[in-house]
Structures are given as structure tokens and as C-alpha cells.
Amino acid sequence: MNHNSPHRIKNVIVKEWRNTFFNLNSAALIIFLPLLITLQALFVVYMVIRFASADSLNSTLLERGLNLLQSSIPSLSSLSTIDQFQVLFYSQFPLYILLIPIMISLIFATFSIIEEKQAGALEPLLATPVRTWELLLGKATAGAVPTLIITWICALVFLTGVNWIGSPDILNYVLSPSWWISLFLFVPLVTILSFMLGVIASSRTDDPKSAQNMGVIIIIPLLLLIGMQVTGIIALNTFNMLIMAIIMAISNLIILKAAVYLFQRESIVIKWK
């Protein structure tokens, strides 16, 4: 690594934060969208347990998911039926919360690159000695740090809501190993993965919305996992989630190399000139 690399990466990070958080629309989107996603999840669970009876819940597809959860956590049977369904719903949040880093990272990646291309601000930067990997690492770090902080704040908001809606016993079941694996392994890995997919898409289009469609590659499998788990088709345990984290880490390395390779630095600079 060149001894000037840390300095150049730092400059990219500072520039990204200045451009993002001094823009009221971008800052509001990054801050309030994650909170909306979190509060939406809490609201849906609250409405279900408030207006649905235990018998009606037992007669749905959710019964199989609850039975599977009871088999993995035998002590769950000591709770009331409504509380058991609360635990079932809340146990999906370690996956659901990944929507936050996916969306925020894609916003950072696409607007950071495409808006700069449209404004003519990216080309002068690419004409400097900064290397492609330094530029992408700086942009990724600039997006990852606030994304992680915001996601963890939303997790705290969620836990506060869980404690307020249900009994204190429910919170003990929610804070499972899967919860910590998601927060401290999945969230950082998904953040990097989403950003790099955004970089790949942004290097091929000038439309932020088109580039953000790359998020579908992650969002659809994620929603399918949640749906299959809550209906009892599959059950993700600690071992499975650790295997998924390893696979995701390997995928990140592959996609990082692809992002650096596909980032069309030369064509952007030539077009600017």
C-alpha cells in the first residue's frame, strides 16, 4: 500500500460525508427511512396481537412456524399463545433489519457515483492520482459507517418497542444468538455487499433508480427467507447463520474485485475531457 493511500482515502470519506449530510434531502432519507422500516415492523406486530385472537393465529400458516420454533426453544411453551406468536414475529427481525443497510448502502453508492457523474464532480476526482480501489474503499467506508450506526440505533429502537408492547420475558427470547450474529456479522457484510452491487450498477447506468434495482438481488432472497421461516418451511439456527456469514464474506471479496474491475474510470475521464 502506498504511504499516501490512507490520506487519499480519508479525503474521499470527508468529501462524501460533506456532500451527503449537507444535503437536506439525502440526510433526511438516510435517517428517517430506517426508522420508518423499524416502526413499521413494530406497528404490524402490535396490530396483529391487538386484534387477532390466539385461535385465529393458530389456524393460519403461522402455526407450523410456531411449532418449529417451539421445538427449538422448549421453554417457549410456558408463555401464552399470543406471546409465543410475538416471539415468532420478533424472531424475524434479525433478517428484516437487513433491509436497512441494503437500502442505505444502495442510496450511498448510486447517488455518490451517479450524481457526481451528472454534476461533473466525479471526473476531476478520477483525474487525480487517487487509485480506483482507494476511491471505492473511501466511498464504501463513508457509506458503511453511518449505515452501521443508524442500523444499530434502529435495533435499539426495536428492542425498546418490544419491551413496551410485550412482557419482559419476550425480550429474553428475542435477544438470541441469531440477533447478535445479524447485528455484528450480517449487517456489516450486507452493507459492503449492497454498496459494491450499487457501484457495479452505477458504473453501467446514469439513472440512480435503475442502479438501485440491483438491491432486488438481495432483497428478494431475504424476504423469501423471512417468509419461509415464519411459515415453518425452514428454521435458521446459529450454525446455519454462521455458514451464511462465511458465504457472504467470500461473496463480498468476489464482488469487490468485480466492482473495481467494472468501474469504468478511463471512459469517465475521457468523456469529461
PDB file of C-alpha atoms in Angstrom:
ATOM      1  CA  MET A   1       0.000   0.000   0.000  1.00  0.00           C
ATOM      2  CA  ASN A   2       1.288   3.447  -0.936  1.00  0.00           C
ATOM      3  CA  HIS A   3       2.005   5.633   2.096  1.00  0.00           C
ATOM      4  CA  ASN A   4      -0.318   8.290   0.612  1.00  0.00           C
ATOM      5  CA  SER A   5      -3.249   5.872   0.387  1.00  0.00           C
ATOM      6  CA  PRO A   6      -4.676   6.495   3.895  1.00  0.00           C
ATOM      7  CA  HIS A   7      -4.604  10.241   3.276  1.00  0.00           C
ATOM      8  CA  ARG A   8      -6.372   9.929  -0.083  1.00  0.00           C
ATOM      9  CA  ILE A   9      -8.971   7.546   1.368  1.00  0.00           C
ATOM     10  CA  LYS A  10      -9.601   9.960   4.238  1.00  0.00           C
ATOM     11  CA  ASN A  11     -10.127  12.816   1.787  1.00  0.00           C
ATOM     12  CA  VAL A  12     -12.697  10.760  -0.123  1.00  0.00           C
ATOM     13  CA  ILE A  13     -14.542   9.916   3.121  1.00  0.00           C
ATOM     14  CA  VAL A  14     -14.663  13.544   4.280  1.00  0.00           C
ATOM     15  CA  LYS A  15     -15.850  14.678   0.853  1.00  0.00           C
ATOM     16  CA  GLU A  16     -18.618  12.051   0.798  1.00  0.00           C
ATOM     17  CA  TRP A  17     -19.882  12.969   4.257  1.00  0.00           C
ATOM     18  CA  ARG A  18     -19.861  16.657   3.410  1.00  0.00           C
ATOM     19  CA  ASN A  19     -21.819  16.098   0.206  1.00  0.00           C
ATOM     20  CA  THR A  20     -24.317  13.735   1.826  1.00  0.00           C
ATOM     21  CA  PHE A  21     -25.104  15.287   5.175  1.00  0.00           C
ATOM     22  CA  PHE A  22     -25.056  18.883   3.968  1.00  0.00           C
ATOM     23  CA  ASN A  23     -27.796  17.851   1.529  1.00  0.00           C
ATOM     24  CA  LEU A  24     -31.049  18.006   3.491  1.00  0.00           C
ATOM     25  CA  ASN A  25     -32.922  15.567   1.242  1.00  0.00           C
ATOM     26  CA  SER A  26     -30.186  12.921   1.363  1.00  0.00           C
ATOM     27  CA  ALA A  27     -29.696  13.283   5.112  1.00  0.00           C
ATOM     28  CA  ALA A  28     -33.439  13.029   5.798  1.00  0.00           C
ATOM     29  CA  LEU A  29     -33.763   9.936   3.596  1.00  0.00           C
ATOM     30  CA  ILE A  30     -30.837   8.180   5.266  1.00  0.00           C
ATOM     31  CA  ILE A  31     -32.075   8.963   8.777  1.00  0.00           C
ATOM     32  CA  PHE A  32     -35.857   8.620   8.526  1.00  0.00           C
ATOM     33  CA  LEU A  33     -36.205   5.693   6.096  1.00  0.00           C
ATOM     34  CA  PRO A  34     -34.567   3.215   8.535  1.00  0.00           C
ATOM     35  CA  LEU A  35     -36.731   4.479  11.393  1.00  0.00           C
ATOM     36  CA  LEU A  36     -39.815   4.066   9.217  1.00  0.00           C
ATOM     37  CA  ILE A  37     -38.843   0.467   8.414  1.00  0.00           C
ATOM     38  CA  THR A  38     -38.346  -0.282  12.121  1.00  0.00           C
ATOM     39  CA  LEU A  39     -41.558   1.373  13.314  1.00  0.00           C
ATOM     40  CA  GLN A  40     -43.496  -0.334  10.532  1.00  0.00           C
ATOM     41  CA  ALA A  41     -42.402  -3.756  11.799  1.00  0.00           C
ATOM     42  CA  LEU A  42     -43.406  -2.889  15.363  1.00  0.00           C
ATOM     43  CA  PHE A  43     -46.744  -1.464  14.221  1.00  0.00           C
ATOM     44  CA  VAL A  44     -47.650  -4.590  12.237  1.00  0.00           C
ATOM     45  CA  VAL A  45     -46.863  -6.880  15.181  1.00  0.00           C
ATOM     46  CA  TYR A  46     -48.798  -4.624  17.566  1.00  0.00           C
ATOM     47  CA  MET A  47     -51.876  -4.629  15.317  1.00  0.00           C
ATOM     48  CA  VAL A  48     -51.766  -8.414  14.927  1.00  0.00           C
ATOM     49  CA  ILE A  49     -51.547  -9.168  18.647  1.00  0.00           C
ATOM     50  CA  ARG A  50     -54.036  -6.410  19.458  1.00  0.00           C
ATOM     51  CA  PHE A  51     -56.825  -7.521  17.139  1.00  0.00           C
ATOM     52  CA  ALA A  52     -56.118 -11.175  16.266  1.00  0.00           C
ATOM     53  CA  SER A  53     -57.125 -13.930  18.657  1.00  0.00           C
ATOM     54  CA  ALA A  54     -54.930 -16.880  19.559  1.00  0.00           C
ATOM     55  CA  ASP A  55     -57.335 -19.266  17.804  1.00  0.00           C
ATOM     56  CA  SER A  56     -57.268 -17.271  14.573  1.00  0.00           C
ATOM     57  CA  LEU A  57     -53.461 -17.217  14.571  1.00  0.00           C
ATOM     58  CA  ASN A  58     -53.307 -20.959  15.217  1.00  0.00           C
ATOM     59  CA  SER A  59     -55.477 -21.594  12.181  1.00  0.00           C
ATOM     60  CA  THR A  60     -53.079 -19.859   9.777  1.00  0.00           C
ATOM     61  CA  LEU A  61     -49.854 -20.870   8.033  1.00  0.00           C
ATOM     62  CA  LEU A  62     -48.056 -19.391  11.034  1.00  0.00           C
ATOM     63  CA  GLU A  63     -48.933 -22.413  13.187  1.00  0.00           C
ATOM     64  CA  ARG A  64     -46.262 -24.523  11.511  1.00  0.00           C
ATOM     65  CA  GLY A  65     -43.677 -21.807  12.073  1.00  0.00           C
ATOM     66  CA  LEU A  66     -44.636 -21.586  15.736  1.00  0.00           C
ATOM     67  CA  ASN A  67     -44.386 -25.363  16.180  1.00  0.00           C
ATOM     68  CA  LEU A  68     -40.917 -25.341  14.650  1.00  0.00           C
ATOM     69  CA  LEU A  69     -39.872 -22.511  16.959  1.00  0.00           C
ATOM     70  CA  GLN A  70     -41.251 -24.384  19.985  1.00  0.00           C
ATOM     71  CA  SER A  71     -39.229 -27.461  19.062  1.00  0.00           C
ATOM     72  CA  SER A  72     -36.024 -25.407  19.063  1.00  0.00           C
ATOM     73  CA  ILE A  73     -36.972 -23.441  22.208  1.00  0.00           C
ATOM     74  CA  PRO A  74     -38.947 -25.807  24.511  1.00  0.00           C
ATOM     75  CA  SER A  75     -39.319 -23.172  27.252  1.00  0.00           C
ATOM     76  CA  LEU A  76     -41.402 -21.093  24.842  1.00  0.00           C
ATOM     77  CA  SER A  77     -44.421 -23.249  25.697  1.00  0.00           C
ATOM     78  CA  SER A  78     -44.552 -21.603  29.134  1.00  0.00           C
ATOM     79  CA  LEU A  79     -45.709 -18.349  27.505  1.00  0.00           C
ATOM     80  CA  SER A  80     -49.251 -17.558  26.446  1.00  0.00           C
ATOM     81  CA  THR A  81     -50.169 -18.294  22.829  1.00  0.00           C
ATOM     82  CA  ILE A  82     -50.195 -14.600  21.915  1.00  0.00           C
ATOM     83  CA  ASP A  83     -46.768 -14.114  23.493  1.00  0.00           C
ATOM     84  CA  GLN A  84     -45.455 -17.128  21.593  1.00  0.00           C
ATOM     85  CA  PHE A  85     -46.605 -15.584  18.327  1.00  0.00           C
ATOM     86  CA  GLN A  86     -44.938 -12.330  19.338  1.00  0.00           C
ATOM     87  CA  VAL A  87     -41.650 -14.192  19.733  1.00  0.00           C
ATOM     88  CA  LEU A  88     -42.216 -15.810  16.324  1.00  0.00           C
ATOM     89  CA  PHE A  89     -42.754 -12.417  14.693  1.00  0.00           C
ATOM     90  CA  TYR A  90     -39.882 -10.722  16.503  1.00  0.00           C
ATOM     91  CA  SER A  91     -37.503 -13.568  15.666  1.00  0.00           C
ATOM     92  CA  GLN A  92     -37.731 -12.498  12.015  1.00  0.00           C
ATOM     93  CA  PHE A  93     -36.261  -9.083  12.775  1.00  0.00           C
ATOM     94  CA  PRO A  94     -32.603 -10.222  12.580  1.00  0.00           C
ATOM     95  CA  LEU A  95     -33.311 -10.776   8.871  1.00  0.00           C
ATOM     96  CA  TYR A  96     -35.811  -7.944   8.417  1.00  0.00           C
ATOM     97  CA  ILE A  97     -33.374  -5.372   9.787  1.00  0.00           C
ATOM     98  CA  LEU A  98     -31.014  -6.173   6.902  1.00  0.00           C
ATOM     99  CA  LEU A  99     -33.356  -4.166   4.665  1.00  0.00           C
ATOM    100  CA  ILE A 100     -31.913  -1.051   6.310  1.00  0.00           C
ATOM    101  CA  PRO A 101     -28.241  -1.496   5.328  1.00  0.00           C
ATOM    102  CA  ILE A 102     -29.307  -2.743   1.885  1.00  0.00           C
ATOM    103  CA  MET A 103     -31.332   0.365   1.111  1.00  0.00           C
ATOM    104  CA  ILE A 104     -28.994   2.891   2.705  1.00  0.00           C
ATOM    105  CA  SER A 105     -25.877   1.405   1.102  1.00  0.00           C
ATOM    106  CA  LEU A 106     -27.505   1.414  -2.326  1.00  0.00           C
ATOM    107  CA  ILE A 107     -28.551   5.034  -1.836  1.00  0.00           C
ATOM    108  CA  PHE A 108     -24.994   5.977  -0.868  1.00  0.00           C
ATOM    109  CA  ALA A 109     -23.440   4.049  -3.748  1.00  0.00           C
ATOM    110  CA  THR A 110     -25.746   5.124  -6.545  1.00  0.00           C
ATOM    111  CA  PHE A 111     -26.117   8.773  -5.633  1.00  0.00           C
ATOM    112  CA  SER A 112     -22.454   9.079  -4.691  1.00  0.00           C
ATOM    113  CA  ILE A 113     -21.332   7.940  -8.137  1.00  0.00           C
ATOM    114  CA  ILE A 114     -24.200   8.782 -10.498  1.00  0.00           C
ATOM    115  CA  GLU A 115     -24.987  12.235  -9.100  1.00  0.00           C
ATOM    116  CA  GLU A 116     -21.292  13.103  -9.186  1.00  0.00           C
ATOM    117  CA  LYS A 117     -21.118  11.918 -12.798  1.00  0.00           C
ATOM    118  CA  GLN A 118     -24.159  14.014 -13.706  1.00  0.00           C
ATOM    119  CA  ALA A 119     -22.782  17.060 -11.892  1.00  0.00           C
ATOM    120  CA  GLY A 120     -19.331  16.610 -13.428  1.00  0.00           C
ATOM    121  CA  ALA A 121     -17.757  16.281  -9.972  1.00  0.00           C
ATOM    122  CA  LEU A 122     -16.536  12.702 -10.318  1.00  0.00           C
ATOM    123  CA  GLU A 123     -14.381  13.219 -13.383  1.00  0.00           C
ATOM    124  CA  PRO A 124     -11.935  15.732 -11.840  1.00  0.00           C
ATOM    125  CA  LEU A 125     -11.510  13.366  -8.887  1.00  0.00           C
ATOM    126  CA  LEU A 126     -10.729  10.444 -11.188  1.00  0.00           C
ATOM    127  CA  ALA A 127      -8.138  12.564 -12.974  1.00  0.00           C
ATOM    128  CA  THR A 128      -6.158  12.841  -9.714  1.00  0.00           C
ATOM    129  CA  PRO A 129      -3.614  10.233  -8.513  1.00  0.00           C
ATOM    130  CA  VAL A 130      -6.285   8.523  -6.366  1.00  0.00           C
ATOM    131  CA  ARG A 131      -6.485   4.859  -7.315  1.00  0.00           C
ATOM    132  CA  THR A 132      -9.727   3.113  -8.138  1.00  0.00           C
ATOM    133  CA  TRP A 133      -9.600   0.842  -5.083  1.00  0.00           C
ATOM    134  CA  GLU A 134      -8.818   3.865  -2.852  1.00  0.00           C
ATOM    135  CA  LEU A 135     -11.787   5.745  -4.279  1.00  0.00           C
ATOM    136  CA  LEU A 136     -14.170   2.819  -3.850  1.00  0.00           C
ATOM    137  CA  LEU A 137     -12.864   1.970  -0.381  1.00  0.00           C
ATOM    138  CA  GLY A 138     -13.268   5.592   0.690  1.00  0.00           C
ATOM    139  CA  LYS A 139     -16.799   5.768  -0.675  1.00  0.00           C
ATOM    140  CA  ALA A 140     -17.672   2.381   0.860  1.00  0.00           C
ATOM    141  CA  THR A 141     -16.338   3.429   4.270  1.00  0.00           C
ATOM    142  CA  ALA A 142     -18.154   6.759   4.068  1.00  0.00           C
ATOM    143  CA  GLY A 143     -21.384   4.880   3.456  1.00  0.00           C
ATOM    144  CA  ALA A 144     -20.749   1.964   5.806  1.00  0.00           C
ATOM    145  CA  VAL A 145     -20.038   3.913   8.999  1.00  0.00           C
ATOM    146  CA  PRO A 146     -23.320   5.890   9.129  1.00  0.00           C
ATOM    147  CA  THR A 147     -25.219   2.848   7.846  1.00  0.00           C
ATOM    148  CA  LEU A 148     -23.955   0.689  10.718  1.00  0.00           C
ATOM    149  CA  ILE A 149     -24.657   3.402  13.298  1.00  0.00           C
ATOM    150  CA  ILE A 150     -28.181   4.016  12.002  1.00  0.00           C
ATOM    151  CA  THR A 151     -28.940   0.275  11.820  1.00  0.00           C
ATOM    152  CA  TRP A 152     -27.765  -0.300  15.387  1.00  0.00           C
ATOM    153  CA  ILE A 153     -29.822   2.685  16.586  1.00  0.00           C
ATOM    154  CA  CYS A 154     -32.863   1.188  14.855  1.00  0.00           C
ATOM    155  CA  ALA A 155     -32.137  -2.133  16.584  1.00  0.00           C
ATOM    156  CA  LEU A 156     -32.201  -0.309  19.929  1.00  0.00           C
ATOM    157  CA  VAL A 157     -35.486   1.379  18.969  1.00  0.00           C
ATOM    158  CA  PHE A 158     -36.883  -2.032  18.043  1.00  0.00           C
ATOM    159  CA  LEU A 159     -35.867  -3.600  21.361  1.00  0.00           C
ATOM    160  CA  THR A 160     -37.414  -0.664  23.214  1.00  0.00           C
ATOM    161  CA  GLY A 161     -40.630  -1.219  21.275  1.00  0.00           C
ATOM    162  CA  VAL A 162     -40.594  -4.955  22.004  1.00  0.00           C
ATOM    163  CA  ASN A 163     -40.220  -4.256  25.709  1.00  0.00           C
ATOM    164  CA  TRP A 164     -43.076  -1.744  25.580  1.00  0.00           C
ATOM    165  CA  ILE A 165     -45.502  -3.877  23.562  1.00  0.00           C
ATOM    166  CA  GLY A 166     -44.957  -7.245  25.246  1.00  0.00           C
ATOM    167  CA  SER A 167     -43.931  -8.722  28.564  1.00  0.00           C
ATOM    168  CA  PRO A 168     -40.308  -8.581  29.799  1.00  0.00           C
ATOM    169  CA  ASP A 169     -39.979 -12.338  29.212  1.00  0.00           C
ATOM    170  CA  ILE A 170     -40.389 -11.836  25.465  1.00  0.00           C
ATOM    171  CA  LEU A 171     -37.280  -9.671  25.255  1.00  0.00           C
ATOM    172  CA  ASN A 172     -35.190 -12.539  26.653  1.00  0.00           C
ATOM    173  CA  TYR A 173     -36.280 -14.749  23.753  1.00  0.00           C
ATOM    174  CA  VAL A 174     -35.702 -12.002  21.192  1.00  0.00           C
ATOM    175  CA  LEU A 175     -32.082 -11.488  22.275  1.00  0.00           C
ATOM    176  CA  SER A 176     -30.954 -14.800  20.830  1.00  0.00           C
ATOM    177  CA  PRO A 177     -27.570 -15.657  19.265  1.00  0.00           C
ATOM    178  CA  SER A 178     -29.188 -15.075  15.857  1.00  0.00           C
ATOM    179  CA  TRP A 179     -29.843 -11.482  16.880  1.00  0.00           C
ATOM    180  CA  TRP A 180     -26.174 -10.794  17.655  1.00  0.00           C
ATOM    181  CA  ILE A 181     -24.952 -12.633  14.552  1.00  0.00           C
ATOM    182  CA  SER A 182     -27.232 -10.482  12.437  1.00  0.00           C
ATOM    183  CA  LEU A 183     -26.209  -7.191  14.047  1.00  0.00           C
ATOM    184  CA  PHE A 184     -22.460  -7.715  14.132  1.00  0.00           C
ATOM    185  CA  LEU A 185     -21.841 -10.058  11.177  1.00  0.00           C
ATOM    186  CA  PHE A 186     -24.710  -9.835   8.712  1.00  0.00           C
ATOM    187  CA  VAL A 187     -25.223  -6.069   8.891  1.00  0.00           C
ATOM    188  CA  PRO A 188     -21.575  -5.152   8.057  1.00  0.00           C
ATOM    189  CA  LEU A 189     -21.359  -7.853   5.367  1.00  0.00           C
ATOM    190  CA  VAL A 190     -24.662  -6.868   3.753  1.00  0.00           C
ATOM    191  CA  THR A 191     -23.632  -3.208   3.882  1.00  0.00           C
ATOM    192  CA  ILE A 192     -20.465  -3.897   1.887  1.00  0.00           C
ATOM    193  CA  LEU A 193     -22.250  -6.260  -0.498  1.00  0.00           C
ATOM    194  CA  SER A 194     -25.018  -3.750  -1.226  1.00  0.00           C
ATOM    195  CA  PHE A 195     -22.563  -0.916  -1.760  1.00  0.00           C
ATOM    196  CA  MET A 196     -20.457  -2.896  -4.215  1.00  0.00           C
ATOM    197  CA  LEU A 197     -23.539  -4.002  -6.151  1.00  0.00           C
ATOM    198  CA  GLY A 198     -24.518  -0.344  -6.293  1.00  0.00           C
ATOM    199  CA  VAL A 199     -21.060   0.535  -7.618  1.00  0.00           C
ATOM    200  CA  ILE A 200     -21.323  -2.107 -10.342  1.00  0.00           C
ATOM    201  CA  ALA A 201     -24.770  -0.858 -11.369  1.00  0.00           C
ATOM    202  CA  SER A 202     -23.747   2.806 -11.181  1.00  0.00           C
ATOM    203  CA  SER A 203     -20.787   2.235 -13.469  1.00  0.00           C
ATOM    204  CA  ARG A 204     -23.181   0.957 -16.152  1.00  0.00           C
ATOM    205  CA  THR A 205     -26.003   3.499 -15.976  1.00  0.00           C
ATOM    206  CA  ASP A 206     -26.676   7.183 -15.388  1.00  0.00           C
ATOM    207  CA  ASP A 207     -30.036   6.627 -13.689  1.00  0.00           C
ATOM    208  CA  PRO A 208     -29.962   6.230  -9.863  1.00  0.00           C
ATOM    209  CA  LYS A 209     -33.287   4.383  -9.798  1.00  0.00           C
ATOM    210  CA  SER A 210     -32.087   1.829 -12.336  1.00  0.00           C
ATOM    211  CA  ALA A 211     -28.902   1.290 -10.345  1.00  0.00           C
ATOM    212  CA  GLN A 212     -30.847   0.818  -7.113  1.00  0.00           C
ATOM    213  CA  ASN A 213     -32.770  -2.030  -8.734  1.00  0.00           C
ATOM    214  CA  MET A 214     -29.658  -4.118  -8.041  1.00  0.00           C
ATOM    215  CA  GLY A 215     -30.965  -4.309  -4.492  1.00  0.00           C
ATOM    216  CA  VAL A 216     -33.554  -6.796  -5.730  1.00  0.00           C
ATOM    217  CA  ILE A 217     -30.740  -9.368  -5.939  1.00  0.00           C
ATOM    218  CA  ILE A 218     -30.502  -9.262  -2.136  1.00  0.00           C
ATOM    219  CA  ILE A 219     -33.974  -8.140  -1.071  1.00  0.00           C
ATOM    220  CA  ILE A 220     -35.988 -10.907  -2.776  1.00  0.00           C
ATOM    221  CA  PRO A 221     -33.956 -13.814  -1.281  1.00  0.00           C
ATOM    222  CA  LEU A 222     -34.078 -12.043   2.092  1.00  0.00           C
ATOM    223  CA  LEU A 223     -37.873 -11.709   2.021  1.00  0.00           C
ATOM    224  CA  LEU A 224     -38.170 -15.329   0.884  1.00  0.00           C
ATOM    225  CA  LEU A 225     -36.073 -16.432   3.871  1.00  0.00           C
ATOM    226  CA  ILE A 226     -38.325 -14.470   6.233  1.00  0.00           C
ATOM    227  CA  GLY A 227     -41.465 -15.917   4.651  1.00  0.00           C
ATOM    228  CA  MET A 228     -40.169 -19.493   4.756  1.00  0.00           C
ATOM    229  CA  GLN A 229     -39.038 -19.145   8.355  1.00  0.00           C
ATOM    230  CA  VAL A 230     -42.250 -17.605   9.699  1.00  0.00           C
ATOM    231  CA  THR A 231     -44.342 -20.303   7.976  1.00  0.00           C
ATOM    232  CA  GLY A 232     -42.139 -23.124   9.259  1.00  0.00           C
ATOM    233  CA  ILE A 233     -40.647 -24.245   5.954  1.00  0.00           C
ATOM    234  CA  ILE A 234     -37.115 -23.675   7.253  1.00  0.00           C
ATOM    235  CA  ALA A 235     -35.522 -22.788  10.581  1.00  0.00           C
ATOM    236  CA  LEU A 236     -32.335 -20.760  10.710  1.00  0.00           C
ATOM    237  CA  ASN A 237     -30.211 -21.658  13.714  1.00  0.00           C
ATOM    238  CA  THR A 238     -26.877 -20.280  14.897  1.00  0.00           C
ATOM    239  CA  PHE A 239     -24.852 -22.744  12.832  1.00  0.00           C
ATOM    240  CA  ASN A 240     -26.783 -22.011   9.636  1.00  0.00           C
ATOM    241  CA  MET A 241     -26.398 -18.276  10.115  1.00  0.00           C
ATOM    242  CA  LEU A 242     -22.645 -18.580  10.677  1.00  0.00           C
ATOM    243  CA  ILE A 243     -22.349 -20.594   7.448  1.00  0.00           C
ATOM    244  CA  MET A 244     -24.345 -17.892   5.663  1.00  0.00           C
ATOM    245  CA  ALA A 245     -21.995 -15.246   7.065  1.00  0.00           C
ATOM    246  CA  ILE A 246     -18.946 -17.109   5.734  1.00  0.00           C
ATOM    247  CA  ILE A 247     -20.539 -17.479   2.297  1.00  0.00           C
ATOM    248  CA  MET A 248     -21.444 -13.800   2.318  1.00  0.00           C
ATOM    249  CA  ALA A 249     -17.884 -12.797   3.251  1.00  0.00           C
ATOM    250  CA  ILE A 250     -16.482 -14.819   0.339  1.00  0.00           C
ATOM    251  CA  SER A 251     -19.090 -13.291  -1.975  1.00  0.00           C
ATOM    252  CA  ASN A 252     -18.053  -9.829  -0.820  1.00  0.00           C
ATOM    253  CA  LEU A 253     -14.441 -10.446  -1.843  1.00  0.00           C
ATOM    254  CA  ILE A 254     -15.513 -11.654  -5.281  1.00  0.00           C
ATOM    255  CA  ILE A 255     -17.910  -8.754  -5.841  1.00  0.00           C
ATOM    256  CA  LEU A 256     -15.332  -6.241  -4.561  1.00  0.00           C
ATOM    257  CA  LYS A 257     -12.903  -7.379  -7.249  1.00  0.00           C
ATOM    258  CA  ALA A 258     -15.693  -7.253  -9.821  1.00  0.00           C
ATOM    259  CA  ALA A 259     -16.631  -3.719  -8.755  1.00  0.00           C
ATOM    260  CA  VAL A 260     -13.044  -2.477  -9.110  1.00  0.00           C
ATOM    261  CA  TYR A 261     -12.745  -4.185 -12.497  1.00  0.00           C
ATOM    262  CA  LEU A 262     -16.088  -2.939 -13.853  1.00  0.00           C
ATOM    263  CA  PHE A 263     -15.737   0.632 -12.616  1.00  0.00           C
ATOM    264  CA  GLN A 264     -15.141   2.472 -15.890  1.00  0.00           C
ATOM    265  CA  ARG A 265     -12.617   5.006 -14.687  1.00  0.00           C
ATOM    266  CA  GLU A 266     -10.934   5.648 -18.018  1.00  0.00           C
ATOM    267  CA  SER A 267     -14.128   6.127 -20.013  1.00  0.00           C
ATOM    268  CA  ILE A 268     -15.484   8.575 -17.439  1.00  0.00           C
ATOM    269  CA  VAL A 269     -12.304  10.660 -17.512  1.00  0.00           C
ATOM    270  CA  ILE A 270     -12.140  10.645 -21.333  1.00  0.00           C
ATOM    271  CA  LYS A 271     -15.793  11.688 -21.549  1.00  0.00           C
ATOM    272  CA  TRP A 272     -15.150  14.545 -19.105  1.00  0.00           C
ATOM    273  CA  LYS A 273     -12.156  15.760 -21.072  1.00  0.00           C
TER     274      LYS A 273
END
